[in-house]
Amino acid sequence: MSKTHETGWRFADDEGTFALEDPHKTNYLYFPLVNEAGMISVVTPLLHGDVKTGQNTFATAPVSVEDLHNTRSARNFWVYIHGVGPWSATGNSAPQIAQMFTDDAESVTLEAGFLWQRIIRENARLGLRAEITTLVPPSADAVELMQVTLTNTGDAPLTLTPTAAIPLYGRSADNLRDHRHVTSLLHRIRTNAHGVLVRPTLSFDERGHLPNTVTYGVLGAEDNGDAPVCFYPVVEDFIGEGGTLEWPQAIVAPEQARPSVPAGTAVDGYEAIGALRFQDIELEPGRAKSYVLITAIVNGEENPDALLAAYGDAIKFERWFEHTLAYWQAKLAPLNVQTADRTFDRWLKWVTVQPILRRLIGNSFLPYHDYGRGGRGWRDLWQDCLALLLMEPAEVRDLLFSSYAGVRSDGSNATIIGAKPGEFKADRNNIPRVWMDHGAWPLLTTQLYLDATGDLEFLLQDQVYFKDQFINRAQSLDLAWKPEDSTHLKTADGAIYRGSILEHLLIQHLTAFFNVGEHNIIKLEGADWNDGMDMARQRGESVAFTALYAGNLRTLSELALALRASGDPEVALATELLLLLDTLGQPVDYTDIAAKQARLAAYFAAAQPVISGEKTAVSLQALADDLAAKAAWLTAHLQKQEWIENAGGYGWFNSYYDDDGQRVEGDHPLGVRMTLTGQTFALLGDVATAEQARAIVAAADRYLYAETMGGYRLNTDFGEVLLNLGRCFGYAYGHKENGAMFSHMAVMYANALYRRGLVREGHKALDDIYRHCRDFAVSRMYPGIPEYVNPRGRGMYPYLTGSASWYLLTLVNEVFGVKGQLGALRLEPKLVAGQFDENGDAAIHTLFADRQLNIVYHNPEHLDYGDYAIETIKLDGESVSFEHRGHAALLPRVTLLALEEAQTHMLDVYLAAS
């Protein structure tokens, strides 16, 4: 294994398997285990964590991050060593915890891969080693599997009494602080030949008092499939009076405890535990004995025998272990890189799995993500598609199309998203909130899809609109609407209305363009990307996302022209939308704020609560001209009105106006105020000029860069709680949305730098994040990218972050320069010299046009970016013609479609001095 840090994890192979010594001596570490059946498991080095399938179905007690060291309710496997005493194979015994930092401490090593964890714990004094491997198999069952292997490492035989102990919570997370004891009275506990099953009679949670249909269980078997000999199914009987889960009476003083029970026992109305005692064994020196444990959540008719038949012995466990490896390797195979830094290449695999985890888990259910009730938000739908475009592109078209069903005719969108694609629900709580940035993200993702596929017809496909009680961007209520009226926008005659995807995009952007505040900037409303900017609903404005909308309007103009070039001179749009395409009818003076607001109000009155259903044919050229005019006006307005030059000689864009109508950024008595958000989107939206872009980099380096936190902070220290702007300023500075290195924005900033040709600056931003994350002594996290880095350098909220999708997108599209251009393959590498290996090569394996491509850039002279250009290209060893587009090479899609789909094709790109 090649160490990456003296005190940190190290990779064992090119597949991303890593090892870490003494992982239990770092707090807050946890590892996710999931499958498509809905099982979501979390496991720590001490086998803490939880097991669930959703908010209302936790097999073990829900944990927040502090619970990982505060509570005792962990998975455990006890061994009573005859003549010596109790020992926990997981380390969860009172004596072992007490000795953790002494000379008598045991050696503990973690090994982990996709997606499994193994803990190897050895006590040299006792001559006993335990290996505990935990995984969630890629099967149709909601099960977690755990194999415990005990090995006698000493020179004398050991007589052992093994007992598995996994507490069973068996109900909703709500019940942790809402009738915890009362809901235990619902438990119906019984033992069968192999374990303990709990099936509550009812569920008490936010849904009401309902009959329960879910069974929770812990089943166990020896390596040969033999059953346990007896059970302790009730927590209070297992721990005994005065005992704890870390020193239970049933283990340390069984003669004083309640007696165990046999299979076929029923106990009602108590907290349950899957405590399974196996027969005593005599373990000779050098010999090993294994046990398999199954923690299961079964909805409907339970069948323990079927679970045991599938998973219940060592051979079956090994098969599922190999199947799990193969499953995740196949998931990750579509994308990998080879650079001069092999540690980076392996680390990237853990970034690659993160968007998949977020698709399966959502934004809840991991210890740091102790909020929400599962599912994803609107922004997540579109940003997670970014990674799908790179890894599972076949799914993207349908997912994109179905997601547009959440758009309202006022340009806002549904906020409660169901489990199925295209499922959106009305907010029954009447708690309206509109994020002003939500209208911008669908176009970014759709543009990438169109560039990758050339599927312009997608824009003309008709989709429904979402409808609930909220109208006028949640500023008013449609009192006549009832849930039974359906959640689809209807015409005056009651028919469900459908408009093209292009129409949906136009509504999102045109309503935003006219929805301005007193500085002629788009209103902040409930917040933008930064959820913490949520206290300026009356007079707040977001300059940052006005810049992104400006860029998007320019993109929509280009798409209209592309549609026209493909043979469609006109497009049918809702007649009401012509009110916002003002240059086609009744022009509006864009400098007149009141006139813009009035025009938006007129549109709202026409398009809500029902729409006429009439459509008008609009010239695509005229549409493109209208959109381009709006984009140009916004760009000029922002460049002139929102550019700041402070007393220190630095320049950047203001990002916000607060609820008092005051500009937020610039010099201030409490210190310079600057945010990264406004700079990122001024760059991404092509609002910043080339000169302004360079000035932004200088200002960000001066005021936002923090090497000890892995890069660029989200903002400077404003020095006070800003009740007229957002709750984030109540956080301590350097945490979360108040000045942390927030990975998502830092990566988007890097992406923007690359796009604007500031390659070395972009590389620095990406590289700093990677190098910080791999420095375990500081970041204290497993491989991957966190949501943010706190002031002490710790990576926070790992796994479920949109930054992973943007990191991958930036690496593929910008660093390696592999992207689409309306279906053609565009190659424009922006690799710096240090990223090429000793042979001058850098490679990426990716998908394009449903073909697996291994693209190798050959740079034998080790030229730096800016000094090389593409000279020749060979496809499977044969030279191919391509079109030069500036620094890029364009390969027609037809060239790739002629290739066999089933095999990987070599694309050798030779670089020479420019």
Short mmCIF file of N, CA, C and O in Angstrom, two decimals, residues 162-214:
data_model
loop_
_atom_site.label_atom_id
_atom_site.label_comp_id
_atom_site.label_asym_id
_atom_site.label_seq_id
_atom_site.Cartn_x
_atom_site.Cartn_y
_atom_site.Cartn_z
N PRO A 162 -19.75 -17.00 22.33
CA PRO A 162 -20.05 -15.82 21.50
C PRO A 162 -21.52 -15.40 21.64
O PRO A 162 -22.42 -16.24 21.69
N THR A 163 -21.74 -14.08 21.66
CA THR A 163 -23.09 -13.52 21.73
C THR A 163 -23.17 -12.26 20.87
O THR A 163 -22.47 -11.28 21.15
N ALA A 164 -23.99 -12.28 19.85
CA ALA A 164 -24.26 -11.07 19.08
C ALA A 164 -25.28 -10.22 19.82
O ALA A 164 -26.17 -10.75 20.49
N ALA A 165 -25.16 -8.89 19.71
CA ALA A 165 -26.09 -8.01 20.42
C ALA A 165 -26.32 -6.75 19.58
O ALA A 165 -25.47 -5.85 19.56
N ILE A 166 -27.45 -6.68 18.91
CA ILE A 166 -27.81 -5.51 18.09
C ILE A 166 -29.17 -5.00 18.57
O ILE A 166 -30.19 -5.66 18.35
N PRO A 167 -29.20 -3.85 19.25
CA PRO A 167 -30.49 -3.32 19.72
C PRO A 167 -31.43 -3.06 18.57
O PRO A 167 -31.03 -2.55 17.51
N LEU A 168 -32.71 -3.38 18.76
CA LEU A 168 -33.73 -3.17 17.74
C LEU A 168 -34.69 -2.07 18.20
O LEU A 168 -35.40 -2.23 19.19
N TYR A 169 -34.70 -0.99 17.46
CA TYR A 169 -35.56 0.17 17.77
C TYR A 169 -36.95 -0.03 17.16
O TYR A 169 -37.96 0.13 17.82
N GLY A 170 -37.01 -0.29 15.87
CA GLY A 170 -38.22 -0.75 15.23
C GLY A 170 -39.38 0.23 15.15
O GLY A 170 -40.52 -0.16 15.41
N ARG A 171 -39.12 1.48 14.75
CA ARG A 171 -40.22 2.44 14.57
C ARG A 171 -39.72 3.72 13.92
O ARG A 171 -38.61 3.76 13.41
N SER A 172 -40.54 4.76 13.97
CA SER A 172 -40.23 6.01 13.31
C SER A 172 -39.19 6.80 14.08
O SER A 172 -39.14 6.76 15.32
N ALA A 173 -38.38 7.57 13.34
CA ALA A 173 -37.44 8.48 13.99
C ALA A 173 -38.16 9.50 14.86
O ALA A 173 -37.61 10.00 15.85
N ASP A 174 -39.40 9.83 14.51
CA ASP A 174 -40.17 10.78 15.31
C ASP A 174 -40.30 10.33 16.76
O ASP A 174 -40.38 11.15 17.68
N ASN A 175 -40.35 9.00 16.96
CA ASN A 175 -40.59 8.47 18.30
C ASN A 175 -39.39 8.54 19.21
O ASN A 175 -39.50 8.20 20.40
N LEU A 176 -38.25 8.99 18.69
CA LEU A 176 -37.09 9.12 19.55
C LEU A 176 -37.36 10.12 20.68
O LEU A 176 -36.89 9.95 21.79
N ARG A 177 -38.10 11.19 20.36
CA ARG A 177 -38.48 12.19 21.37
C ARG A 177 -39.98 12.38 21.44
O ARG A 177 -40.46 13.38 21.96
N ASP A 178 -40.71 11.46 20.85
CA ASP A 178 -42.16 11.55 20.87
C ASP A 178 -42.72 10.17 21.20
O ASP A 178 -42.86 9.32 20.34
N HIS A 179 -42.99 9.97 22.49
CA HIS A 179 -43.55 8.70 22.96
C HIS A 179 -42.61 7.53 22.76
O HIS A 179 -43.01 6.46 22.30
N ARG A 180 -41.35 7.72 23.12
CA ARG A 180 -40.38 6.62 22.99
C ARG A 180 -40.85 5.40 23.78
O ARG A 180 -40.87 4.28 23.26
N HIS A 181 -41.23 5.61 25.05
CA HIS A 181 -41.65 4.46 25.85
C HIS A 181 -42.99 3.91 25.40
O HIS A 181 -43.17 2.70 25.25
N VAL A 182 -43.94 4.80 25.14
CA VAL A 182 -45.27 4.35 24.75
C VAL A 182 -45.20 3.50 23.48
O VAL A 182 -45.88 2.47 23.38
N THR A 183 -44.39 3.90 22.53
CA THR A 183 -44.32 3.12 21.29
C THR A 183 -43.62 1.78 21.50
O THR A 183 -43.82 0.86 20.70
N SER A 184 -42.82 1.65 22.55
CA SER A 184 -42.25 0.32 22.83
C SER A 184 -43.34 -0.65 23.28
O SER A 184 -43.20 -1.87 23.13
N LEU A 185 -44.45 -0.11 23.82
CA LEU A 185 -45.56 -0.97 24.24
C LEU A 185 -46.26 -1.62 23.05
O LEU A 185 -47.00 -2.59 23.21
N LEU A 186 -46.01 -1.07 21.87
CA LEU A 186 -46.58 -1.64 20.65
C LEU A 186 -45.80 -2.85 20.16
O LEU A 186 -46.29 -3.59 19.29
N HIS A 187 -44.60 -3.05 20.69
CA HIS A 187 -43.72 -4.11 20.18
C HIS A 187 -44.27 -5.50 20.46
O HIS A 187 -44.69 -5.80 21.59
N ARG A 188 -44.25 -6.31 19.46
CA ARG A 188 -44.54 -7.73 19.61
C ARG A 188 -43.26 -8.46 19.21
O ARG A 188 -42.89 -8.49 18.03
N ILE A 189 -42.57 -9.00 20.20
CA ILE A 189 -41.25 -9.60 20.02
C ILE A 189 -41.37 -11.11 20.08
O ILE A 189 -42.05 -11.65 20.97
N ARG A 190 -40.70 -11.75 19.16
CA ARG A 190 -40.66 -13.21 19.24
C ARG A 190 -39.32 -13.71 18.71
O ARG A 190 -38.66 -13.03 17.91
N THR A 191 -38.98 -14.87 19.16
CA THR A 191 -37.74 -15.49 18.70
C THR A 191 -38.08 -16.66 17.79
O THR A 191 -39.06 -17.38 18.00
N ASN A 192 -37.27 -16.81 16.76
CA ASN A 192 -37.40 -18.02 15.95
C ASN A 192 -36.07 -18.77 16.04
O ASN A 192 -35.20 -18.41 16.85
N ALA A 193 -35.87 -19.75 15.23
CA ALA A 193 -34.69 -20.60 15.38
C ALA A 193 -33.39 -19.83 15.22
O ALA A 193 -32.36 -20.20 15.80
N HIS A 194 -33.42 -18.72 14.47
CA HIS A 194 -32.17 -18.03 14.15
C HIS A 194 -32.11 -16.59 14.65
O HIS A 194 -31.10 -15.92 14.38
N GLY A 195 -33.12 -16.11 15.33
CA GLY A 195 -32.99 -14.72 15.75
C GLY A 195 -34.20 -14.15 16.44
O GLY A 195 -35.08 -14.87 16.92
N VAL A 196 -34.22 -12.81 16.45
CA VAL A 196 -35.26 -12.04 17.15
C VAL A 196 -35.98 -11.17 16.13
O VAL A 196 -35.34 -10.46 15.34
N LEU A 197 -37.31 -11.22 16.15
CA LEU A 197 -38.13 -10.44 15.24
C LEU A 197 -39.05 -9.53 16.05
O LEU A 197 -39.58 -9.94 17.09
N VAL A 198 -39.24 -8.31 15.56
CA VAL A 198 -40.12 -7.34 16.21
C VAL A 198 -41.09 -6.82 15.17
O VAL A 198 -40.68 -6.29 14.13
N ARG A 199 -42.37 -6.94 15.48
CA ARG A 199 -43.40 -6.41 14.57
C ARG A 199 -44.38 -5.59 15.42
O ARG A 199 -45.30 -6.15 16.02
N PRO A 200 -44.19 -4.26 15.49
CA PRO A 200 -45.12 -3.43 16.27
C PRO A 200 -46.55 -3.57 15.73
O PRO A 200 -46.75 -3.78 14.52
N THR A 201 -47.52 -3.42 16.62
CA THR A 201 -48.91 -3.52 16.19
C THR A 201 -49.34 -2.30 15.39
O THR A 201 -50.10 -2.40 14.43
N LEU A 202 -48.86 -1.13 15.82
CA LEU A 202 -49.24 0.13 15.18
C LEU A 202 -48.00 0.98 14.96
O LEU A 202 -46.94 0.74 15.55
N SER A 203 -48.15 1.99 14.13
CA SER A 203 -47.11 3.01 14.02
C SER A 203 -47.71 4.33 14.48
O SER A 203 -48.81 4.70 14.07
N PHE A 204 -47.01 5.00 15.39
CA PHE A 204 -47.41 6.32 15.86
C PHE A 204 -46.42 7.32 15.28
O PHE A 204 -45.26 7.36 15.69
N ASP A 205 -46.84 8.10 14.33
CA ASP A 205 -45.96 9.12 13.79
C ASP A 205 -46.82 10.18 13.13
O ASP A 205 -48.03 10.23 13.33
N GLU A 206 -46.20 11.04 12.33
CA GLU A 206 -46.91 12.16 11.73
C GLU A 206 -48.05 11.74 10.81
O GLU A 206 -48.92 12.53 10.48
N ARG A 207 -48.06 10.46 10.40
CA ARG A 207 -49.14 9.98 9.54
C ARG A 207 -50.39 9.62 10.33
O ARG A 207 -51.45 9.36 9.77
N GLY A 208 -50.24 9.54 11.68
CA GLY A 208 -51.35 9.15 12.53
C GLY A 208 -51.10 7.81 13.18
O GLY A 208 -49.97 7.31 13.22
N HIS A 209 -52.14 7.20 13.73
CA HIS A 209 -52.06 5.89 14.36
C HIS A 209 -52.55 4.87 13.34
O HIS A 209 -53.75 4.75 13.09
N LEU A 210 -51.60 4.13 12.77
CA LEU A 210 -51.92 3.25 11.66
C LEU A 210 -51.46 1.83 11.94
O LEU A 210 -50.48 1.62 12.67
N PRO A 211 -52.15 0.84 11.39
CA PRO A 211 -51.66 -0.54 11.52
C PRO A 211 -50.26 -0.66 10.92
O PRO A 211 -49.99 -0.13 9.85
N ASN A 212 -49.38 -1.34 11.63
CA ASN A 212 -48.01 -1.50 11.16
C ASN A 212 -47.89 -2.76 10.30
O ASN A 212 -48.48 -3.80 10.61
N THR A 213 -47.11 -2.65 9.23
CA THR A 213 -46.91 -3.79 8.34
C THR A 213 -45.44 -4.18 8.22
O THR A 213 -45.08 -4.99 7.37
N VAL A 214 -44.58 -3.59 9.07
CA VAL A 214 -43.13 -3.77 8.93
C VAL A 214 -42.59 -4.62 10.08
O VAL A 214 -42.94 -4.39 11.25
#
